[in-house]
Coordinates of C-alpha atoms and ligand atoms in Angstrom, one line a residue:
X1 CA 21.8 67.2 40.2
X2 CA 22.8 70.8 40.8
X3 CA 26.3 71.3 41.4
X4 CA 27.0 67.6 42.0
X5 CA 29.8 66.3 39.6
X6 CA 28.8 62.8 40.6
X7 CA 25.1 63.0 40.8
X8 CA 24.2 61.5 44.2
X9 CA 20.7 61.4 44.1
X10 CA 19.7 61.2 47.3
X11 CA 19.0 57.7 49.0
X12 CA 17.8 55.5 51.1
X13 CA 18.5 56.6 54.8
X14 CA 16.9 55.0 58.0
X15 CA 18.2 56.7 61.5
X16 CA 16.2 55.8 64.8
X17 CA 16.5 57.8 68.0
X18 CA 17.0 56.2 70.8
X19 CA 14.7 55.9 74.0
X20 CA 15.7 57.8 77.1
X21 CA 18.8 55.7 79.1
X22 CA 21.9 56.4 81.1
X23 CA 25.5 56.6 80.1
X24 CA 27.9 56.1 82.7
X25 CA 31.1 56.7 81.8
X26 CA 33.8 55.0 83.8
X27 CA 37.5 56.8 83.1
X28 CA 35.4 60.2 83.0
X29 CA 38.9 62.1 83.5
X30 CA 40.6 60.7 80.9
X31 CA 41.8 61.6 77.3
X32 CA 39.0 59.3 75.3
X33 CA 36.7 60.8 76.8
X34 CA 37.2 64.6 76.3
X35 CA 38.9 63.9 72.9
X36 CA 35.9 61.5 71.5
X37 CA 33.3 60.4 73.7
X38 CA 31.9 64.0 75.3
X39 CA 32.2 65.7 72.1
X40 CA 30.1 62.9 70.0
X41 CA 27.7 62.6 72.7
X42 CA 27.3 66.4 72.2
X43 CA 27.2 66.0 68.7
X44 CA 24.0 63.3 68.8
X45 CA 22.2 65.8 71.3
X46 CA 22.4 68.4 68.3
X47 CA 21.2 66.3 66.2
X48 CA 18.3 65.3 68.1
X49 CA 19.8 61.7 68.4
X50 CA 20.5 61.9 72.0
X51 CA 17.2 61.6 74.3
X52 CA 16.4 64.7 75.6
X53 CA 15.7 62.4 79.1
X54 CA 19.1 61.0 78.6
X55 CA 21.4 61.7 80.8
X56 CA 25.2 61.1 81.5
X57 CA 27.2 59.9 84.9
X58 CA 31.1 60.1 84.6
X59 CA 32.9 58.6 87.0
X60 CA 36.5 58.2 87.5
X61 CA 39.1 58.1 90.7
X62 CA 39.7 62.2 90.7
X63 CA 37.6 64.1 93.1
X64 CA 35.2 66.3 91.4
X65 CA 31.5 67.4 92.1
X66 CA 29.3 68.2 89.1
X67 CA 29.9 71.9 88.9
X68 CA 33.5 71.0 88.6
X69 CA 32.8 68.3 85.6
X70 CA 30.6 69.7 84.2
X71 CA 33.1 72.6 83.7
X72 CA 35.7 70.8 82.4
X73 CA 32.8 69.4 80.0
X74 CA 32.0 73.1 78.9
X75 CA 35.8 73.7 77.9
X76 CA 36.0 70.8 76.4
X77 CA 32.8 71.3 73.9
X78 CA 34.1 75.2 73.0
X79 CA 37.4 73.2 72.0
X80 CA 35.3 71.2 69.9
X81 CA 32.9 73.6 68.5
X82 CA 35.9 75.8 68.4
X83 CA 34.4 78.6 70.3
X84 CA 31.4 78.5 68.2
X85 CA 29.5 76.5 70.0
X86 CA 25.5 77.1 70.2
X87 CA 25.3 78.0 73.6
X88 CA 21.8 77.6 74.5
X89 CA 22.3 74.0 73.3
X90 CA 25.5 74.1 75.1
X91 CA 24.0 74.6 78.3
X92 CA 21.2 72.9 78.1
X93 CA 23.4 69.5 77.4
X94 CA 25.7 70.1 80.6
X95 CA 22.6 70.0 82.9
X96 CA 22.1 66.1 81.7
X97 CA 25.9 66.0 82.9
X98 CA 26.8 64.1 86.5
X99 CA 30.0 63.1 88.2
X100 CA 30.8 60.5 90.8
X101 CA 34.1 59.7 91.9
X102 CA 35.6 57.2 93.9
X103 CA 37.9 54.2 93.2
X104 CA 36.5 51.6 90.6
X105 CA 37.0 48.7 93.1
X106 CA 34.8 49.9 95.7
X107 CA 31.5 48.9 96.4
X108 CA 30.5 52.5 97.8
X109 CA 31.3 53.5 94.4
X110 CA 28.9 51.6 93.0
X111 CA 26.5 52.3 95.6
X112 CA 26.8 55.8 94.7
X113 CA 26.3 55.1 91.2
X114 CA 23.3 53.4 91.6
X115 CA 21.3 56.1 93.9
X116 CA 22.6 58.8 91.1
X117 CA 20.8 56.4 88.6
X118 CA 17.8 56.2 90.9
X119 CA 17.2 59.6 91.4
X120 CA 17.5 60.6 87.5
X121 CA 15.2 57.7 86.8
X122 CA 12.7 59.2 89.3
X123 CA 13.2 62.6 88.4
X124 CA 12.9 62.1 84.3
X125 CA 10.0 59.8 85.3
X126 CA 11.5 56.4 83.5
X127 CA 11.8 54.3 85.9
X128 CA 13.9 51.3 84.5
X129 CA 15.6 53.2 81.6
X130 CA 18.1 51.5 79.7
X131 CA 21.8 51.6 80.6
X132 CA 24.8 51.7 78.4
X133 CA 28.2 51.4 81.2
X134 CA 31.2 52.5 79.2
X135 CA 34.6 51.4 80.3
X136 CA 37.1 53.6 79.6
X137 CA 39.8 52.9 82.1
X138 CA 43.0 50.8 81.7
X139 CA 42.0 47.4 80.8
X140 CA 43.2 45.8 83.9
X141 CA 40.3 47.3 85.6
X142 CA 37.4 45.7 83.2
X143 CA 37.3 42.8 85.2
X144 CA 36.9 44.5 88.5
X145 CA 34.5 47.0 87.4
X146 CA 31.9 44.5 85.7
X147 CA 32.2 42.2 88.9
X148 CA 31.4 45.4 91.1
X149 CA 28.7 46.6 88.5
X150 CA 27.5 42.7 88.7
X151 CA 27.6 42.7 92.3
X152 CA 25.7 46.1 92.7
X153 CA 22.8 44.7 90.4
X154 CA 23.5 47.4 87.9
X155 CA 23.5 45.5 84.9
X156 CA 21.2 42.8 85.8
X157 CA 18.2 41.8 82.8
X158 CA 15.4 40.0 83.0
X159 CA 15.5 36.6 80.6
X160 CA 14.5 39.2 78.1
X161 CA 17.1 41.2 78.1
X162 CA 15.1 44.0 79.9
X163 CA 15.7 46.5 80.6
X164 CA 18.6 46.4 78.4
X165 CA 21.8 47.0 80.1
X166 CA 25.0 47.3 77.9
X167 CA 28.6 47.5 78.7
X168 CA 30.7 49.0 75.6
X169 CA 34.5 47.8 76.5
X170 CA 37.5 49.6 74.7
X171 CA 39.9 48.1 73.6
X172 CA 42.9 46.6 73.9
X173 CA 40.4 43.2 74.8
X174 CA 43.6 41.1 76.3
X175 CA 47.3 41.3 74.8
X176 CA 47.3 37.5 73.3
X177 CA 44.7 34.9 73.0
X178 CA 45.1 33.5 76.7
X179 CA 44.5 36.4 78.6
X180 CA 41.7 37.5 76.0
X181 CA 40.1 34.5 76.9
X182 CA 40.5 35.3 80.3
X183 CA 38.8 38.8 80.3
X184 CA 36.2 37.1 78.5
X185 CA 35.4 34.6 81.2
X186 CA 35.6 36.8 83.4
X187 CA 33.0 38.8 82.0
X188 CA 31.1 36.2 80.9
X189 CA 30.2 35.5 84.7
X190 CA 28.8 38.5 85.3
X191 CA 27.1 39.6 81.3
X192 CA 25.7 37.7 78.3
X193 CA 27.3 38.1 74.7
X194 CA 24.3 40.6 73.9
X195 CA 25.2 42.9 76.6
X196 CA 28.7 43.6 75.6
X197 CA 29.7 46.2 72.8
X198 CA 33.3 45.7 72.2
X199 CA 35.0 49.0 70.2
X200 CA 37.1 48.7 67.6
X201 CA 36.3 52.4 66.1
X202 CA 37.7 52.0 62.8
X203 CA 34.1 50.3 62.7
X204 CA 32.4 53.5 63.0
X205 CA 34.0 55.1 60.4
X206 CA 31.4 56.4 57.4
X207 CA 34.0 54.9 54.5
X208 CA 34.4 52.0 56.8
X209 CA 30.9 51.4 56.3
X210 CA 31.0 52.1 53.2
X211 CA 33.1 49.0 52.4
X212 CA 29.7 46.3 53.3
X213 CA 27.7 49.1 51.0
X214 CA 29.4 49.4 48.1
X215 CA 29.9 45.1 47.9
X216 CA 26.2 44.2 49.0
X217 CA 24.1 47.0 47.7
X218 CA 25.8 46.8 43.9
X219 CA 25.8 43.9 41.8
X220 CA 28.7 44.9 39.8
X221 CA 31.7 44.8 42.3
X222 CA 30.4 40.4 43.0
X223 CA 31.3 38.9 39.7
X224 CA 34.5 40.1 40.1
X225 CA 35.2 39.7 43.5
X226 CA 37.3 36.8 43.5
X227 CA 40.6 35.0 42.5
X228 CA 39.5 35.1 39.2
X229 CA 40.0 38.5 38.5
X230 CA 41.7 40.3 41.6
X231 CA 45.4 39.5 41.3
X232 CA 46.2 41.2 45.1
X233 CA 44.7 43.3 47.7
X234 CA 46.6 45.9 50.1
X235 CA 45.6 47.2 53.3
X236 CA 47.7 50.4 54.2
X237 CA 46.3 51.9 57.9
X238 CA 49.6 54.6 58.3
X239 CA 49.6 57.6 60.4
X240 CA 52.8 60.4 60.6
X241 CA 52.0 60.9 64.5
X242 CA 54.7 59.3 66.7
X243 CA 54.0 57.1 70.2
X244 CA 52.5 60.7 72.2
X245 CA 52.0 60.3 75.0
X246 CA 50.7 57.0 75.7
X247 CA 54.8 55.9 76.1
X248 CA 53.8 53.4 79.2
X249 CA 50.7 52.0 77.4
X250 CA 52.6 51.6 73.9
X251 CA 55.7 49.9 75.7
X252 CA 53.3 46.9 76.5
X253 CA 51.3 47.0 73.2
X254 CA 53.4 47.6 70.1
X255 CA 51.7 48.4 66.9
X256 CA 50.5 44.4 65.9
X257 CA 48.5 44.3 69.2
X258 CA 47.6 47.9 68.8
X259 CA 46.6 48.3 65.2
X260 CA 46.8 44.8 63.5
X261 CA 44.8 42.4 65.7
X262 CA 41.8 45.3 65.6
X263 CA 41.6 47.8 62.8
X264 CA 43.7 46.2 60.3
X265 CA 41.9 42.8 60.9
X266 CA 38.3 44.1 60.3
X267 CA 38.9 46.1 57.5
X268 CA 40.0 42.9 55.8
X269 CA 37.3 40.6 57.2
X270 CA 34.8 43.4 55.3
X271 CA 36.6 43.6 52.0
X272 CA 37.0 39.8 51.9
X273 CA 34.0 38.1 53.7
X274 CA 31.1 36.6 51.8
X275 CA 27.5 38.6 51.8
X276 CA 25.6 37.9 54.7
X277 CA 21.9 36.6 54.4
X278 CA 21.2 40.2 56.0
X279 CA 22.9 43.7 57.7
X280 CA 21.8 41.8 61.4
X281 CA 24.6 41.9 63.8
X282 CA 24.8 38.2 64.2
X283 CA 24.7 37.7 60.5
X284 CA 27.7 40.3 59.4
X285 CA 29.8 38.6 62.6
X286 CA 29.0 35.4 61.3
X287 CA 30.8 36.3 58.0
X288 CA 33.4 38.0 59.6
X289 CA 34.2 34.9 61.8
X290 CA 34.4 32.6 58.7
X291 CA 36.6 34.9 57.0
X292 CA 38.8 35.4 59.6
X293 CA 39.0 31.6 61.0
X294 CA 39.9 31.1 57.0
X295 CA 43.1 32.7 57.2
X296 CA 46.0 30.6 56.5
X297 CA 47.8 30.4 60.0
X298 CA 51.5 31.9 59.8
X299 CA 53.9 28.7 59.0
X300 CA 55.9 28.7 62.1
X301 CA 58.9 27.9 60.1
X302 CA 59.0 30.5 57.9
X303 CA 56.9 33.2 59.9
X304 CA 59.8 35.8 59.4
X305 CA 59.3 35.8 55.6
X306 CA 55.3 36.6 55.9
X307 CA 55.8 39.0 58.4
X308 CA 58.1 41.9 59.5
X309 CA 58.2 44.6 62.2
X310 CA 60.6 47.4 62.1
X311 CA 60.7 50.5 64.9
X312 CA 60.4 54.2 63.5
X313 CA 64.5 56.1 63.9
X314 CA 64.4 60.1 63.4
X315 CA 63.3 61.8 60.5
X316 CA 61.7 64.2 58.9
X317 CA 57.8 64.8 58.7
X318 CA 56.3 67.7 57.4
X319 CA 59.6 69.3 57.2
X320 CA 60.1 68.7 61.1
X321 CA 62.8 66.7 62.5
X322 CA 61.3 64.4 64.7
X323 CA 62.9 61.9 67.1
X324 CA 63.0 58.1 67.1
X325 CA 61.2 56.0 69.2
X326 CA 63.6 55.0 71.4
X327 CA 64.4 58.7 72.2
X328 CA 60.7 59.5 72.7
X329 CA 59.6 60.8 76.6
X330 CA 59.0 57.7 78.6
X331 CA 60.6 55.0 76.3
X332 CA 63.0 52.8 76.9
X333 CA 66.1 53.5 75.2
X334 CA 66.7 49.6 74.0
X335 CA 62.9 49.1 73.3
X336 CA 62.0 46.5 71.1
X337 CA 58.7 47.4 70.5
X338 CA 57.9 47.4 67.2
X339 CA 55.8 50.3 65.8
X340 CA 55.5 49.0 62.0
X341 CA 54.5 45.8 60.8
X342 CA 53.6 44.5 57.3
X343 CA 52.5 40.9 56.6
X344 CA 51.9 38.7 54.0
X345 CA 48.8 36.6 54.5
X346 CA 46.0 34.0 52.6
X347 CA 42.6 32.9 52.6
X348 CA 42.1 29.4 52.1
X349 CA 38.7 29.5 50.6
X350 CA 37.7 29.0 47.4
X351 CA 36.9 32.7 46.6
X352 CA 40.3 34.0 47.4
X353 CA 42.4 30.7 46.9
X354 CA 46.0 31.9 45.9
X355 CA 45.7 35.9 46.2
X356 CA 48.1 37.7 48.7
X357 CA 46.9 39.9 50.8
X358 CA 49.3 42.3 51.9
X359 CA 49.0 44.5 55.2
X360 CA 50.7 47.1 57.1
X361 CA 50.8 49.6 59.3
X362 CA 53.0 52.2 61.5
X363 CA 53.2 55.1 63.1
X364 CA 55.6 58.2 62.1
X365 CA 55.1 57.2 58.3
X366 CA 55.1 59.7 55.9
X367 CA 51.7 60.9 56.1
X368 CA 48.4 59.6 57.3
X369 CA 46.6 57.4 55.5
X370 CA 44.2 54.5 55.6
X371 CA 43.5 52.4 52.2
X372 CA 42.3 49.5 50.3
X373 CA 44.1 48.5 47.3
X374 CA 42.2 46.0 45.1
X375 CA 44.6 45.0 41.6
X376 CA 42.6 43.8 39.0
X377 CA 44.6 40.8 36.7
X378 CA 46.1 42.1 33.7
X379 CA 43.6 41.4 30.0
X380 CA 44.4 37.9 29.4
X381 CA 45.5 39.1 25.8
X382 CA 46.5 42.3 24.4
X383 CA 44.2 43.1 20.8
X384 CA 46.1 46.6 20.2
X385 CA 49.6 45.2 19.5
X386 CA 52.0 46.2 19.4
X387 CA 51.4 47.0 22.8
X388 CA 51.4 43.7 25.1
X389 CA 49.0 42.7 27.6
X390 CA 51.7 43.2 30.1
X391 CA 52.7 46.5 29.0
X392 CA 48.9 47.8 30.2
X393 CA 48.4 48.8 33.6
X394 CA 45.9 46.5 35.8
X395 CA 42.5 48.3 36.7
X396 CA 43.1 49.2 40.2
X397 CA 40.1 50.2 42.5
X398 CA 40.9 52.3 45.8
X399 CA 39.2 52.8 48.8
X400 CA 40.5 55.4 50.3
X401 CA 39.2 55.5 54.2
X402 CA 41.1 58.5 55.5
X403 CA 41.9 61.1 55.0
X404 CA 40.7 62.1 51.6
X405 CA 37.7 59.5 51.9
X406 CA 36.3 58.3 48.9
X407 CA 37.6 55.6 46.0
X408 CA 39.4 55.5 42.8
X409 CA 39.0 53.3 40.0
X410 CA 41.6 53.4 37.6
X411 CA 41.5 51.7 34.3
X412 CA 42.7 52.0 30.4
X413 CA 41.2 54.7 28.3
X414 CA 42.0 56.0 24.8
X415 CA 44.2 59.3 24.9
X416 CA 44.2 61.8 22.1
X417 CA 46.1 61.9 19.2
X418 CA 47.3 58.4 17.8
X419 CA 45.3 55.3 17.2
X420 CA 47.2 53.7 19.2
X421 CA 47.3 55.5 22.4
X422 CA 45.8 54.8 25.8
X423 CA 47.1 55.4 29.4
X424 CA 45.4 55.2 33.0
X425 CA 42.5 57.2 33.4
X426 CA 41.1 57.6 36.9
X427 CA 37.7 58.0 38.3
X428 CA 38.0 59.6 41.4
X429 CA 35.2 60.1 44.0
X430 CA 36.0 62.7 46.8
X431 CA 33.5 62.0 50.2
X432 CA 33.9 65.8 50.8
X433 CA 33.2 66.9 47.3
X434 CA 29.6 65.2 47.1
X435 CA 28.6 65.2 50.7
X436 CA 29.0 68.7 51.7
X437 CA 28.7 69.1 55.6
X438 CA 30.1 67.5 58.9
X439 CA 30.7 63.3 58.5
X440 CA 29.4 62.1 62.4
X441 CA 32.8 60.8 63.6
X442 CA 32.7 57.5 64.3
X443 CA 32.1 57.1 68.3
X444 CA 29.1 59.3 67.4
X445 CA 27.7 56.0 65.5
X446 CA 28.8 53.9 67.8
X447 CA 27.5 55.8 70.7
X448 CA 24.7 55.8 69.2
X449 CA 24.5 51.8 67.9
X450 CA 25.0 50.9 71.6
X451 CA 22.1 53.3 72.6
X452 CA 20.1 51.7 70.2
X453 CA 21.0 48.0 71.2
X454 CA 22.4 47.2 67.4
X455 CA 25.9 45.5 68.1
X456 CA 26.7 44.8 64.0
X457 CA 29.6 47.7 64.3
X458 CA 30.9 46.0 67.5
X459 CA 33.4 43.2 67.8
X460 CA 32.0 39.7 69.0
X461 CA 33.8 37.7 71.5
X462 CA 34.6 35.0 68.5
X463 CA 36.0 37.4 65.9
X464 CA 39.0 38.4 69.2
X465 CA 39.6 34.9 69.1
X466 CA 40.0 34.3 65.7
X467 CA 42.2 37.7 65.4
X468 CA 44.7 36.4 68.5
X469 CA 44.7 33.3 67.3
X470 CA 46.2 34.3 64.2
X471 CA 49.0 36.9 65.5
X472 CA 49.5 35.3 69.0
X473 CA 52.1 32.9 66.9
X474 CA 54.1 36.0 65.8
X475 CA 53.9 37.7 69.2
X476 CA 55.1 34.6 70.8
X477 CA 58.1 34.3 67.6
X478 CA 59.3 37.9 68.5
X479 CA 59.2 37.5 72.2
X480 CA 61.7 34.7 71.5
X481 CA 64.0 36.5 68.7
X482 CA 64.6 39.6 70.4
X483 CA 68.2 40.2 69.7
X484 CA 68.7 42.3 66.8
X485 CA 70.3 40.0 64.5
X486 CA 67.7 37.2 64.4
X487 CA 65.6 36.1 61.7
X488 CA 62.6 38.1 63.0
X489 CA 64.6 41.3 63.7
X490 CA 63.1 44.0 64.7
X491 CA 64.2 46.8 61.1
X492 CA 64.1 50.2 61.3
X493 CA 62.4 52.7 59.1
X494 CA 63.2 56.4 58.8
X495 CA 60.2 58.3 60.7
X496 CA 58.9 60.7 57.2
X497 CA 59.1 57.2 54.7
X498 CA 56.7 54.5 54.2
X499 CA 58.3 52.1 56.2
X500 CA 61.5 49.3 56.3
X501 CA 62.8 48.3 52.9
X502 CA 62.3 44.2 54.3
X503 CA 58.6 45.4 54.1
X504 CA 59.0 46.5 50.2
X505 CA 60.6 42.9 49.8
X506 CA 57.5 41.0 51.1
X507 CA 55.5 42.1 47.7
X508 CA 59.0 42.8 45.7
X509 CA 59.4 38.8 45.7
X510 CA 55.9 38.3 44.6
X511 CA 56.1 41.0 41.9
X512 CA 54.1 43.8 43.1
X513 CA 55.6 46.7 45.2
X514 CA 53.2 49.0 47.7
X515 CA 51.1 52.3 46.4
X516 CA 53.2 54.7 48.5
X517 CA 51.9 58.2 47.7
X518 CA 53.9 61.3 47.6
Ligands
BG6_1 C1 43.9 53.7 68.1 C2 45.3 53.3 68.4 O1 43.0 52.5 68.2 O2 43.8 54.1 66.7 C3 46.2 54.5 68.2 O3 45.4 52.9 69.8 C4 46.0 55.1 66.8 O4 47.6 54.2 68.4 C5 44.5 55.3 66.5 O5 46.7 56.3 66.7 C6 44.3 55.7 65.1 O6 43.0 56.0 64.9 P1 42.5 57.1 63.7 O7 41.1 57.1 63.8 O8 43.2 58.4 64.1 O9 43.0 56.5 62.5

């Protein structure tokens, strides 16, 4: 066991390499994909998990050749290796670079692409490699850029799905269920439902993962999985940055379209759907679907009591003032875009029959954090009186998915001294403590997945349904409340606290309150 407090001993662990294909990268100039997509790329290639045929074809609107991208490539990876990158390895990954600009709803463009493609197939002697196509542009442009890609043959399969072509599409996918189904229509003309990889990268994240893991591969977390014995769960996904710079994308999303519909959704399809027959993309999305289409739809008469949104006024964070949303760059100074929400919701199934699940999330909060909560019910009956069964604390059993990864089980332990004397005693496991090293970020596993043809990380077309459906009620509620003194007001929240106090009273009146840190 060596240093190892825990005693990991070692495992289980299954990684395949993928066959040589082609990454094109539309939106090739933007932030995604000099912040996540070039470094994890970069990041596979080191770890021998990126083809050494592989190659990779930006293309965006900016006109570049590929000395020029591949140079903005080169800064970017010293930024990410912070100047200590390997530079042999360095080097030899910018030659598998290519550019190709022109604007996405031209067919020259595509043209181009496709005689790029052509002559890298020739020259790395696979003719007929795979393809993965990944759209990184604003999402009014997906529909264009599949029909083009369709139109150009460049993602056409045989009835066999070969060679494999595969579009990963980021998201926002639509901005309420109508125009999701749209997009989907419209891309269901062109691709089939195997072909498309839709992000949500809170997917990709190791203690994300983690969650399917620890239910499915230990018998001990089942028995008690349920109504019988979990009293509540939360879901906390808060971060202390502010809007950025994405002021004309956030003005249109808000944080439930942002946030809720994706990442806050799927963590609690994972925590609360049943075990699939087996970890096969289909099955998990199966599960996922049921759990999500058994959500008790918002009651459209009292939606403003299950749910509340509030928008982030100055504050303090990290000992910095820091300006309200309404005074950030680019906002408009009556916005009513909410940047907080916190709902209240059930699942009407017989596992999780009468237990709240409580959710939120927000920008400028007081720190960053994403986190399960799962409280245990109280001992039905307290042996050690004259302490009551209500005066010892519920086990309590944390997932903690960023930033200090790892869980926390808390439960009642005898303390020195008296007889009679017992407190909390927690049993925390710290990711970084155990597993020494770098954690692949999670585009690097996605990357990857998509490379390897495995969509069970990626979102299927049902499971956007089933999430718009469900919050497409309350967009359509706050559209038509939007003066400040209406039931579904929009609250504020000091940027530096956890959030509005309207948020504390949607567990308050159920008798719980939220696990705010210090
Ligand atoms: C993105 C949202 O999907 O997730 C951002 O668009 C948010 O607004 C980000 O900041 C949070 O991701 P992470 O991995 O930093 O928790």
């Amino acid at each position: 066991m060596g240093e190892n407090p825990i005693g990991w001993r070692g495992g289980f662990c299954v990684e395949v390499s993928p066959v040589p294909n082609t990454l094109v990268i539309f939106g090739a100039s933007g932030d995604l994909t000099h912040r996540k997509l070039i470094p994890a790329l970069f990041s596979l290639y080191r770890k021998k998990l990126f083809h050494e045929k592989s190659r990779i074809i930006g293309c965006a609107r900016t006109l570049m050749d590929d000395d020029a991208f591949r140079e903005k490539t080169r800064q970017t990876l010293k930024v990410f290796c912070n100047g200590k990158c390997d530079e042999k390895k360095l080097e030899e990954f910018l030659k598998k670079v290519f550019y190709v600009s022109g604007p996405y709803d031209d067919t020259s463009t595509y043209k181009r692409i496709s005689e790029r493609i052509e002559g890298i197939e020739e020259e790395i002697a696979c003719p007929n490699a795979g393809r993965v196509y990944y759209l990184s542009t604003p999402v009014n442009l997906y529909g264009t850029i599949v029909e083009c890609l369709g139109e150009a043959g460049l993602v056409t399969e045989n009835y066999e799905g070969l060679p494999w072509r595969n579009v990963i599409i980021e998201k926002p996918f639509g901005h309420d269920l109508e125009s999701s189904k749209k997009l989907d229509r419209e891309l269901r003309l062109i691709l089939q439902e195997r072909q498309i990889y839709r992000i949500d990268h809170y997917l990709g994240k190791e203690t994300v993962q983690n969650i399917l893991m620890m239910r499915f591969a230990n018998r001990i977390f089942e028995p008690i999985w349920n109504n019988h014995y979990i009293e509540n769960v939360q879901i906390t996904v808060a971060e202390s940055i502010g809007v950025e710079h994405r002021a004309g994308y956030y003005e249109q999303a808000g944080l439930l379209r942002d946030m809720f519909q994706n990442h806050v959704l799927q963590m609690l399809a994972l925590v609360a759907m049943e075990a699939p027959p087996s970890f096969e993309a289909n099955k998990v999305r199966d599960e996922k679907v049921k759990l999500l289409s058994s959500i008790r739809p918002f009651n459209k008469d009292r939606i403003f009591e299950d749910i509340v949104r509030a928008q982030y006024a100055p504050g303090i964070i990290d000992g910095r003032e820091v300006p309200g949303y309404r005074q950030e760059e680019g906002i408009n100074p009556e916005s009513m875009i909410e940047t907080y929400a916190a709902a209240r919701l059930f699942i009407d199934n017989w596992r999780w029959q009468g237990v709240p699940f409580y959710l939120r999330s927000g920008k400028r909060m007081k720190k960053r954090l994403s986190e399960i909560v799962i409280t245990f019910k109280r001992v039905p009956h307290s042996i050690f009186i004259p302490i009551r069964a209500q005066d010892l604390a519920p086990n309590v059993l944390v997932l903690n998915v960023q930033p200090e990864e790892g869980l926390a089980l808390t439960i009642q332990a005898k303390q020195p001294g008296p007889k009679l004397c017992m407190g909390g005693l927690t049993l925390d496991f710290k990711y970084d403590e155990v597993f020494k090293g770098e954690k692949p970020e999670a585009y690097e596993r996605l990357l990857l997945d998509c490379m390897l043809g495995d969509q069970t990380l990626f979102i299927r077309s049902d499971n956007i349904e089933n999430a718009w459906s469900l919050l497409t009620p309350v967009l359509d509620a706050w559209q038509n409340s939007s003066d400040e003194k209406s039931a579904g007001q929009l609250y504020k929240y000091s940027s530096g606290s956890w959030g509005p106090e309207e948020a504390d009273d949607l567990m308050y009146r159920d008798g719980y309150s939220w696990r705010n840190p210090d």
